[in-house]
Amino acid sequence: MLQFTPKPSNIASILLLILIDQATKYLAYCYFLPTLPFIKWNLIFNTGVSFGIAANLPVMLIISCQIVFWLYLINAFPFSNFYILISAGFLSNLLDRFTYGGVLDFIHIHHSKISLPFSFNIADLYISIAGLYLLLTVYKTPNRTGNIN
């Protein structure tokens, strides 16, 4: 059962972030995007989870596991900023899975001969920022003795 009830403003923020992610995916898929110095537009449909791991598993199994993990996270760590970012990233990528059978990744970072071994999207950035936020928040939270971890 969901223990954390989001505020209406949090729901509006989540919907706005989903709209931004879906709009960037639409632009990447339907239009030629301008070339940027360190970014290559590389359209791929990721049918697995992060970095294409478990791409051969059934889509519904992947979706089910992700829903359980998301529900755990938002209940275990009900911080507003974390909740907004993790929910927007998860729900936007989930929408892709139901719509296309995979997540549209299109941003590929490179410089000279150095290149990330994966592509990602804006929703993935939300999830990564949420993870960093969670680490920083948990790290700075006083433990039972009152000391900072």
Tab-separated table of N, CA and C in Angstrom:
chain	number	residue	atom	x	y	z
A	1	MET	N	0.841	-1.178	0.000
A	1	MET	CA	0.000	0.000	0.000
A	1	MET	C	0.884	1.239	0.000
A	2	LEU	N	0.513	2.243	-0.797
A	2	LEU	CA	1.274	3.471	-0.911
A	2	LEU	C	1.149	4.273	0.380
A	3	GLN	N	2.281	4.483	1.048
A	3	GLN	CA	2.277	5.210	2.309
A	3	GLN	C	2.434	6.709	2.095
A	4	PHE	N	3.093	7.078	1.023
A	4	PHE	CA	3.383	8.474	0.752
A	4	PHE	C	2.359	9.016	-0.236
A	5	THR	N	1.609	10.029	0.158
A	5	THR	CA	0.621	10.624	-0.724
A	5	THR	C	1.195	11.918	-1.287
A	6	PRO	N	1.376	11.988	-2.600
A	6	PRO	CA	1.980	13.188	-3.181
A	6	PRO	C	1.024	14.378	-3.168
A	7	LYS	N	1.586	15.557	-3.092
A	7	LYS	CA	0.813	16.795	-3.173
A	7	LYS	C	0.401	17.011	-4.631
A	8	PRO	N	-0.689	17.741	-4.861
A	8	PRO	CA	-1.080	18.043	-6.248
A	8	PRO	C	0.029	18.737	-7.041
A	9	SER	N	0.804	19.589	-6.380
A	9	SER	CA	1.900	20.267	-7.089
A	9	SER	C	2.977	19.267	-7.515
A	10	ASN	N	3.194	18.203	-6.713
A	10	ASN	CA	4.147	17.167	-7.102
A	10	ASN	C	3.637	16.406	-8.325
A	11	ILE	N	2.353	16.123	-8.358
A	11	ILE	CA	1.766	15.421	-9.503
A	11	ILE	C	1.888	16.286	-10.755
A	12	ALA	N	1.636	17.583	-10.622
A	12	ALA	CA	1.773	18.499	-11.761
A	12	ALA	C	3.222	18.528	-12.250
A	13	SER	N	4.178	18.526	-11.322
A	13	SER	CA	5.597	18.505	-11.698
A	13	SER	C	5.958	17.224	-12.434
A	14	ILE	N	5.443	16.109	-11.940
A	14	ILE	CA	5.701	14.820	-12.589
A	14	ILE	C	5.151	14.835	-14.014
A	15	LEU	N	3.925	15.306	-14.178
A	15	LEU	CA	3.314	15.350	-15.512
A	15	LEU	C	4.078	16.277	-16.456
A	16	LEU	N	4.551	17.407	-15.953
A	16	LEU	CA	5.346	18.329	-16.772
A	16	LEU	C	6.646	17.673	-17.226
A	17	LEU	N	7.334	16.997	-16.309
A	17	LEU	CA	8.595	16.324	-16.665
A	17	LEU	C	8.355	15.195	-17.665
A	18	ILE	N	7.256	14.466	-17.518
A	18	ILE	CA	6.916	13.419	-18.490
A	18	ILE	C	6.680	14.050	-19.855
A	19	LEU	N	5.954	15.159	-19.890
A	19	LEU	CA	5.684	15.855	-21.148
A	19	LEU	C	6.982	16.301	-21.818
A	20	ILE	N	7.907	16.834	-21.048
A	20	ILE	CA	9.202	17.257	-21.597
A	20	ILE	C	9.943	16.063	-22.185
A	21	ASP	N	9.991	14.951	-21.454
A	21	ASP	CA	10.683	13.763	-21.947
A	21	ASP	C	10.029	13.233	-23.214
A	22	GLN	N	8.713	13.115	-23.203
A	22	GLN	CA	8.010	12.589	-24.374
A	22	GLN	C	8.181	13.520	-25.577
A	23	ALA	N	8.198	14.831	-25.349
A	23	ALA	CA	8.401	15.786	-26.446
A	23	ALA	C	9.798	15.633	-27.052
A	24	THR	N	10.814	15.443	-26.208
A	24	THR	CA	12.168	15.276	-26.749
A	24	THR	C	12.289	13.968	-27.533
A	25	LYS	N	11.631	12.936	-27.065
A	25	LYS	CA	11.641	11.663	-27.799
A	25	LYS	C	10.934	11.813	-29.143
A	26	TYR	N	9.826	12.535	-29.152
A	26	TYR	CA	9.106	12.771	-30.393
A	26	TYR	C	9.988	13.539	-31.384
A	27	LEU	N	10.638	14.597	-30.900
A	27	LEU	CA	11.518	15.380	-31.770
A	27	LEU	C	12.673	14.535	-32.297
A	28	ALA	N	13.252	13.727	-31.425
A	28	ALA	CA	14.380	12.883	-31.844
A	28	ALA	C	13.943	11.850	-32.871
A	29	TYR	N	12.742	11.349	-32.729
A	29	TYR	CA	12.243	10.299	-33.617
A	29	TYR	C	11.748	10.858	-34.952
A	30	CYS	N	11.110	12.013	-34.932
A	30	CYS	CA	10.442	12.531	-36.130
A	30	CYS	C	11.219	13.591	-36.899
A	31	TYR	N	12.192	14.195	-36.275
A	31	TYR	CA	12.896	15.300	-36.921
A	31	TYR	C	14.401	15.107	-36.835
A	32	PHE	N	15.089	15.762	-37.749
A	32	PHE	CA	16.549	15.769	-37.722
A	32	PHE	C	16.990	16.805	-36.694
A	33	LEU	N	17.702	16.376	-35.684
A	33	LEU	CA	18.153	17.288	-34.637
A	33	LEU	C	19.510	17.884	-35.002
A	34	PRO	N	19.753	19.105	-34.577
A	34	PRO	CA	21.031	19.740	-34.913
A	34	PRO	C	22.209	19.023	-34.251
A	35	THR	N	23.315	19.006	-34.930
A	35	THR	CA	24.524	18.379	-34.402
A	35	THR	C	25.124	19.272	-33.319
A	36	LEU	N	25.545	18.659	-32.251
A	36	LEU	CA	26.192	19.372	-31.152
A	36	LEU	C	27.592	18.800	-30.968
A	37	PRO	N	28.510	19.585	-30.420
A	37	PRO	CA	29.906	19.141	-30.352
A	37	PRO	C	30.144	17.780	-29.679
A	38	PHE	N	29.475	17.490	-28.574
A	38	PHE	CA	29.754	16.263	-27.838
A	38	PHE	C	28.578	15.292	-27.808
A	39	ILE	N	27.529	15.611	-28.570
A	39	ILE	CA	26.335	14.772	-28.552
A	39	ILE	C	26.037	14.269	-29.957
A	40	LYS	N	25.868	12.974	-30.035
A	40	LYS	CA	25.458	12.333	-31.282
A	40	LYS	C	24.044	11.798	-31.052
A	41	TRP	N	23.150	12.024	-31.989
A	41	TRP	CA	21.773	11.544	-31.868
A	41	TRP	C	21.736	10.130	-32.421
A	42	ASN	N	21.525	9.178	-31.558
A	42	ASN	CA	21.592	7.766	-31.903
A	42	ASN	C	20.291	7.092	-31.468
A	43	LEU	N	19.337	6.956	-32.391
A	43	LEU	CA	18.034	6.405	-32.050
A	43	LEU	C	18.096	4.893	-31.897
A	44	ILE	N	17.747	4.411	-30.708
A	44	ILE	CA	17.644	2.969	-30.478
A	44	ILE	C	16.431	2.703	-29.586
A	45	PHE	N	15.842	1.537	-29.752
A	45	PHE	CA	14.772	1.105	-28.859
A	45	PHE	C	15.353	0.083	-27.907
A	46	ASN	N	15.418	0.452	-26.650
A	46	ASN	CA	15.964	-0.409	-25.612
A	46	ASN	C	14.832	-1.284	-25.076
A	47	THR	N	14.907	-2.586	-25.345
A	47	THR	CA	13.866	-3.493	-24.867
A	47	THR	C	14.212	-4.102	-23.515
A	48	GLY	N	15.412	-3.850	-23.030
A	48	GLY	CA	15.812	-4.356	-21.719
A	48	GLY	C	15.653	-3.271	-20.671
A	49	VAL	N	16.438	-3.375	-19.615
A	49	VAL	CA	16.448	-2.341	-18.586
A	49	VAL	C	17.686	-1.501	-18.806
A	50	SER	N	18.245	-0.909	-17.794
A	50	SER	CA	19.400	-0.036	-17.942
A	50	SER	C	20.496	-0.676	-18.782
A	51	PHE	N	20.958	0.080	-19.754
A	51	PHE	CA	22.050	-0.328	-20.640
A	51	PHE	C	21.715	-1.586	-21.447
A	52	GLY	N	20.445	-1.868	-21.641
A	52	GLY	CA	20.034	-3.016	-22.437
A	52	GLY	C	20.124	-4.355	-21.728
A	53	ILE	N	20.392	-4.335	-20.422
A	53	ILE	CA	20.488	-5.578	-19.655
A	53	ILE	C	19.122	-6.265	-19.668
A	54	ALA	N	19.105	-7.554	-19.791
A	54	ALA	CA	17.899	-8.390	-19.759
A	54	ALA	C	16.971	-8.126	-20.946
A	55	ALA	N	17.542	-7.771	-22.096
A	55	ALA	CA	16.738	-7.469	-23.280
A	55	ALA	C	15.965	-8.685	-23.781
A	56	ASN	N	16.399	-9.887	-23.433
A	56	ASN	CA	15.727	-11.090	-23.912
A	56	ASN	C	14.584	-11.558	-23.012
A	57	LEU	N	14.385	-10.900	-21.875
A	57	LEU	CA	13.285	-11.273	-20.985
A	57	LEU	C	11.966	-10.739	-21.536
A	58	PRO	N	10.854	-11.385	-21.216
A	58	PRO	CA	9.548	-10.888	-21.664
A	58	PRO	C	9.278	-9.477	-21.136
A	59	VAL	N	8.685	-8.655	-21.976
A	59	VAL	CA	8.426	-7.259	-21.630
A	59	VAL	C	7.595	-7.143	-20.352
A	60	MET	N	6.576	-7.966	-20.195
A	60	MET	CA	5.720	-7.865	-19.014
A	60	MET	C	6.472	-8.227	-17.736
A	61	LEU	N	7.430	-9.114	-17.811
A	61	LEU	CA	8.247	-9.437	-16.638
A	61	LEU	C	9.105	-8.233	-16.251
A	62	ILE	N	9.703	-7.596	-17.241
A	62	ILE	CA	10.524	-6.407	-16.983
A	62	ILE	C	9.657	-5.309	-16.379
A	63	ILE	N	8.483	-5.071	-16.970
A	63	ILE	CA	7.583	-4.026	-16.469
A	63	ILE	C	7.140	-4.334	-15.043
A	64	SER	N	6.792	-5.565	-14.769
A	64	SER	CA	6.350	-5.956	-13.421
A	64	SER	C	7.443	-5.721	-12.390
A	65	CYS	N	8.657	-6.133	-12.705
A	65	CYS	CA	9.781	-5.931	-11.782
A	65	CYS	C	10.038	-4.439	-11.561
A	66	GLN	N	9.947	-3.654	-12.622
A	66	GLN	CA	10.180	-2.222	-12.481
A	66	GLN	C	9.101	-1.549	-11.638
A	67	ILE	N	7.865	-1.965	-11.791
A	67	ILE	CA	6.775	-1.389	-10.987
A	67	ILE	C	6.987	-1.704	-9.507
A	68	VAL	N	7.339	-2.932	-9.192
A	68	VAL	CA	7.584	-3.322	-7.795
A	68	VAL	C	8.740	-2.506	-7.218
A	69	PHE	N	9.818	-2.371	-7.978
A	69	PHE	CA	10.983	-1.609	-7.515
A	69	PHE	C	10.630	-0.139	-7.316
A	70	TRP	N	9.866	0.452	-8.249
A	70	TRP	CA	9.447	1.851	-8.138
A	70	TRP	C	8.585	2.062	-6.896
A	71	LEU	N	7.610	1.176	-6.675
A	71	LEU	CA	6.753	1.297	-5.492
A	71	LEU	C	7.555	1.186	-4.203
A	72	TYR	N	8.548	0.298	-4.200
A	72	TYR	CA	9.415	0.184	-3.030
A	72	TYR	C	10.159	1.502	-2.791
A	73	LEU	N	10.753	2.048	-3.848
A	73	LEU	CA	11.552	3.269	-3.705
A	73	LEU	C	10.737	4.450	-3.207
A	74	ILE	N	9.551	4.660	-3.789
A	74	ILE	CA	8.790	5.844	-3.383
A	74	ILE	C	8.211	5.705	-1.987
A	75	ASN	N	8.078	4.475	-1.504
A	75	ASN	CA	7.622	4.272	-0.127
A	75	ASN	C	8.781	4.335	0.862
A	76	ALA	N	9.923	3.810	0.470
A	76	ALA	CA	11.076	3.780	1.368
A	76	ALA	C	11.737	5.156	1.503
A	77	PHE	N	11.653	5.964	0.450
A	77	PHE	CA	12.317	7.271	0.430
A	77	PHE	C	11.342	8.339	-0.066
A	78	PRO	N	10.379	8.749	0.765
A	78	PRO	CA	9.334	9.675	0.308
A	78	PRO	C	9.757	11.146	0.325
A	79	PHE	N	10.910	11.455	-0.245
A	79	PHE	CA	11.352	12.845	-0.341
A	79	PHE	C	10.723	13.448	-1.593
A	80	SER	N	10.200	14.652	-1.514
A	80	SER	CA	9.490	15.257	-2.641
A	80	SER	C	10.307	15.273	-3.928
A	81	ASN	N	11.523	15.820	-3.875
A	81	ASN	CA	12.323	15.929	-5.095
A	81	ASN	C	12.663	14.556	-5.654
A	82	PHE	N	13.012	13.629	-4.783
A	82	PHE	CA	13.304	12.268	-5.228
A	82	PHE	C	12.068	11.646	-5.853
A	83	TYR	N	10.936	11.773	-5.164
A	83	TYR	CA	9.679	11.198	-5.636
A	83	TYR	C	9.307	11.747	-7.012
A	84	ILE	N	9.434	13.058	-7.205
A	84	ILE	CA	9.089	13.689	-8.476
A	84	ILE	C	9.988	13.160	-9.591
A	85	LEU	N	11.282	13.168	-9.377
A	85	LEU	CA	12.219	12.761	-10.427
A	85	LEU	C	12.123	11.273	-10.756
A	86	ILE	N	12.110	10.430	-9.740
A	86	ILE	CA	12.082	8.982	-9.990
A	86	ILE	C	10.752	8.595	-10.640
A	87	SER	N	9.668	9.219	-10.214
A	87	SER	CA	8.361	8.900	-10.785
A	87	SER	C	8.246	9.368	-12.236
A	88	ALA	N	8.708	10.591	-12.515
A	88	ALA	CA	8.648	11.102	-13.889
A	88	ALA	C	9.488	10.244	-14.828
A	89	GLY	N	10.694	9.901	-14.417
A	89	GLY	CA	11.551	9.074	-15.258
A	89	GLY	C	10.979	7.687	-15.476
A	90	PHE	N	10.532	7.077	-14.393
A	90	PHE	CA	9.986	5.725	-14.488
A	90	PHE	C	8.715	5.702	-15.328
A	91	LEU	N	7.776	6.602	-15.034
A	91	LEU	CA	6.493	6.578	-15.735
A	91	LEU	C	6.629	6.927	-17.217
A	92	SER	N	7.535	7.842	-17.547
A	92	SER	CA	7.733	8.180	-18.954
A	92	SER	C	8.332	7.006	-19.727
A	93	ASN	N	9.318	6.341	-19.140
A	93	ASN	CA	9.887	5.162	-19.799
A	93	ASN	C	8.878	4.020	-19.840
A	94	LEU	N	8.038	3.904	-18.809
A	94	LEU	CA	6.993	2.881	-18.802
A	94	LEU	C	5.984	3.132	-19.928
A	95	LEU	N	5.655	4.390	-20.137
A	95	LEU	CA	4.767	4.752	-21.239
A	95	LEU	C	5.354	4.290	-22.576
A	96	ASP	N	6.655	4.473	-22.751
A	96	ASP	CA	7.333	3.984	-23.968
A	96	ASP	C	7.205	2.472	-24.099
A	97	ARG	N	7.394	1.764	-22.998
A	97	ARG	CA	7.327	0.293	-23.051
A	97	ARG	C	5.948	-0.183	-23.504
A	98	PHE	N	4.907	0.460	-22.977
A	98	PHE	CA	3.552	0.070	-23.369
A	98	PHE	C	3.240	0.511	-24.801
A	99	THR	N	3.758	1.663	-25.204
A	99	THR	CA	3.463	2.204	-26.527
A	99	THR	C	4.275	1.539	-27.626
A	100	TYR	N	5.576	1.374	-27.401
A	100	TYR	CA	6.487	0.909	-28.454
A	100	TYR	C	7.111	-0.456	-28.191
A	101	GLY	N	6.936	-1.004	-26.997
A	101	GLY	CA	7.570	-2.268	-26.654
A	101	GLY	C	9.009	-2.101	-26.207
A	102	GLY	N	9.460	-0.864	-26.075
A	102	GLY	CA	10.817	-0.570	-25.622
A	102	GLY	C	10.940	0.922	-25.371
A	103	VAL	N	12.053	1.321	-24.802
A	103	VAL	CA	12.293	2.725	-24.468
A	103	VAL	C	13.152	3.348	-25.559
A	104	LEU	N	12.731	4.517	-26.044
A	104	LEU	CA	13.494	5.224	-27.070
A	104	LEU	C	14.645	5.975	-26.403
A	105	ASP	N	15.860	5.543	-26.687
A	105	ASP	CA	17.064	6.240	-26.230
A	105	ASP	C	17.666	6.930	-27.441
A	106	PHE	N	18.158	8.153	-27.263
A	106	PHE	CA	18.638	8.882	-28.430
A	106	PHE	C	19.845	9.774	-28.187
A	107	ILE	N	20.255	9.965	-26.956
A	107	ILE	CA	21.398	10.836	-26.657
A	107	ILE	C	22.632	9.970	-26.467
A	108	HIS	N	23.671	10.271	-27.228
A	108	HIS	CA	24.931	9.534	-27.113
A	108	HIS	C	26.043	10.565	-26.932
A	109	ILE	N	26.765	10.487	-25.815
A	109	ILE	CA	27.825	11.434	-25.488
A	109	ILE	C	29.162	10.873	-25.986
A	110	HIS	N	29.922	11.737	-26.644
A	110	HIS	CA	31.238	11.320	-27.137
A	110	HIS	C	32.147	12.536	-27.221
A	111	HIS	N	33.421	12.270	-27.258
A	111	HIS	CA	34.423	13.306	-27.503
A	111	HIS	C	35.639	12.633	-28.106
A	112	SER	N	35.973	13.047	-29.293
A	112	SER	CA	37.117	12.479	-30.000
A	112	SER	C	36.950	10.963	-30.102
A	113	LYS	N	37.857	10.194	-29.513
A	113	LYS	CA	37.747	8.733	-29.562
A	113	LYS	C	37.124	8.157	-28.302
A	114	ILE	N	36.762	9.025	-27.366
A	114	ILE	CA	36.125	8.583	-26.132
A	114	ILE	C	34.615	8.656	-26.327
A	115	SER	N	33.921	7.572	-25.980
A	115	SER	CA	32.493	7.505	-26.211
A	115	SER	C	31.832	6.668	-25.115
A	116	LEU	N	30.684	7.131	-24.608
A	116	LEU	CA	29.936	6.314	-23.654
A	116	LEU	C	29.450	5.057	-24.372
A	117	PRO	N	29.447	3.931	-23.712
A	117	PRO	CA	29.031	2.686	-24.374
A	117	PRO	C	27.508	2.510	-24.448
A	118	PHE	N	26.741	3.562	-24.212
A	118	PHE	CA	25.283	3.461	-24.215
A	118	PHE	C	24.671	4.789	-24.643
A	119	SER	N	23.418	4.734	-25.035
A	119	SER	CA	22.620	5.929	-25.305
A	119	SER	C	21.573	6.035	-24.210
A	120	PHE	N	21.026	7.223	-24.033
A	120	PHE	CA	20.031	7.430	-22.978
A	120	PHE	C	19.035	8.483	-23.417
A	121	ASN	N	18.072	8.790	-22.566
A	121	ASN	CA	17.077	9.817	-22.861
A	121	ASN	C	16.917	10.730	-21.644
A	122	ILE	N	16.029	11.697	-21.753
A	122	ILE	CA	15.832	12.666	-20.668
A	122	ILE	C	15.279	11.982	-19.413
A	123	ALA	N	14.379	11.017	-19.574
A	123	ALA	CA	13.835	10.293	-18.413
A	123	ALA	C	14.949	9.572	-17.656
A	124	ASP	N	15.926	9.044	-18.383
A	124	ASP	CA	17.072	8.399	-17.729
A	124	ASP	C	17.858	9.417	-16.903
A	125	LEU	N	17.931	10.654	-17.394
A	125	LEU	CA	18.593	11.707	-16.612
A	125	LEU	C	17.830	11.986	-15.323
A	126	TYR	N	16.495	12.018	-15.401
A	126	TYR	CA	15.691	12.214	-14.194
A	126	TYR	C	16.016	11.134	-13.160
A	127	ILE	N	16.061	9.892	-13.620
A	127	ILE	CA	16.323	8.763	-12.719
A	127	ILE	C	17.725	8.853	-12.131
A	128	SER	N	18.699	9.229	-12.963
A	128	SER	CA	20.084	9.355	-12.477
A	128	SER	C	20.213	10.484	-11.456
A	129	ILE	N	19.577	11.614	-11.730
A	129	ILE	CA	19.615	12.745	-10.793
A	129	ILE	C	18.904	12.361	-9.490
A	130	ALA	N	17.801	11.625	-9.588
A	130	ALA	CA	17.088	11.157	-8.384
A	130	ALA	C	17.991	10.246	-7.558
A	131	GLY	N	18.710	9.356	-8.217
A	131	GLY	CA	19.640	8.467	-7.509
A	131	GLY	C	20.730	9.251	-6.800
A	132	LEU	N	21.292	10.240	-7.473
A	132	LEU	CA	22.320	11.083	-6.859
A	132	LEU	C	21.733	11.869	-5.688
A	133	TYR	N	20.542	12.410	-5.880
A	133	TYR	CA	19.850	13.134	-4.808
A	133	TYR	C	19.628	12.230	-3.601
A	134	LEU	N	19.199	11.004	-3.859
A	134	LEU	CA	18.963	10.051	-2.774
A	134	LEU	C	20.257	9.752	-2.022
A	135	LEU	N	21.337	9.507	-2.750
A	135	LEU	CA	22.624	9.240	-2.091
A	135	LEU	C	23.064	10.411	-1.227
A	136	LEU	N	22.950	11.613	-1.754
A	136	LEU	CA	23.358	12.791	-0.986
A	136	LEU	C	22.456	13.023	0.223
A	137	THR	N	21.166	12.782	0.068
A	137	THR	CA	20.217	12.977	1.169
A	137	THR	C	20.434	11.948	2.269
A	138	VAL	N	20.558	10.692	1.885
A	138	VAL	CA	20.756	9.631	2.873
A	138	VAL	C	22.110	9.799	3.549
A	139	TYR	N	23.121	10.197	2.795
A	139	TYR	CA	24.458	10.377	3.353
A	139	TYR	C	24.477	11.496	4.388
A	140	LYS	N	23.698	12.554	4.168
A	140	LYS	CA	23.706	13.698	5.078
A	140	LYS	C	22.656	13.610	6.182
A	141	THR	N	21.868	12.557	6.203
A	141	THR	CA	20.840	12.385	7.228
A	141	THR	C	21.480	11.868	8.513
A	142	PRO	N	21.177	12.491	9.650
A	142	PRO	CA	21.746	11.994	10.903
A	142	PRO	C	21.273	10.574	11.208
A	143	ASN	N	22.185	9.763	11.730
A	143	ASN	CA	21.785	8.409	12.136
A	143	ASN	C	21.197	8.474	13.549
A	144	ARG	N	20.915	7.335	14.148
A	144	ARG	CA	20.251	7.306	15.448
A	144	ARG	C	21.049	7.979	16.557
A	145	THR	N	22.345	8.043	16.422
A	145	THR	CA	23.159	8.677	17.454
A	145	THR	C	23.257	10.176	17.258
A	146	GLY	N	22.684	10.686	16.152
A	146	GLY	CA	22.742	12.116	15.884
A	146	GLY	C	23.930	12.504	15.051
A	147	ASN	N	24.781	11.552	14.726
A	147	ASN	CA	25.954	11.853	13.906
A	147	ASN	C	25.583	11.799	12.430
A	148	ILE	N	26.251	12.634	11.646
A	148	ILE	CA	26.055	12.606	10.197
A	148	ILE	C	26.782	11.386	9.653
A	149	ASN	N	26.103	10.612	8.785
A	149	ASN	CA	26.723	9.427	8.169
A	149	ASN	C	27.899	9.821	7.302
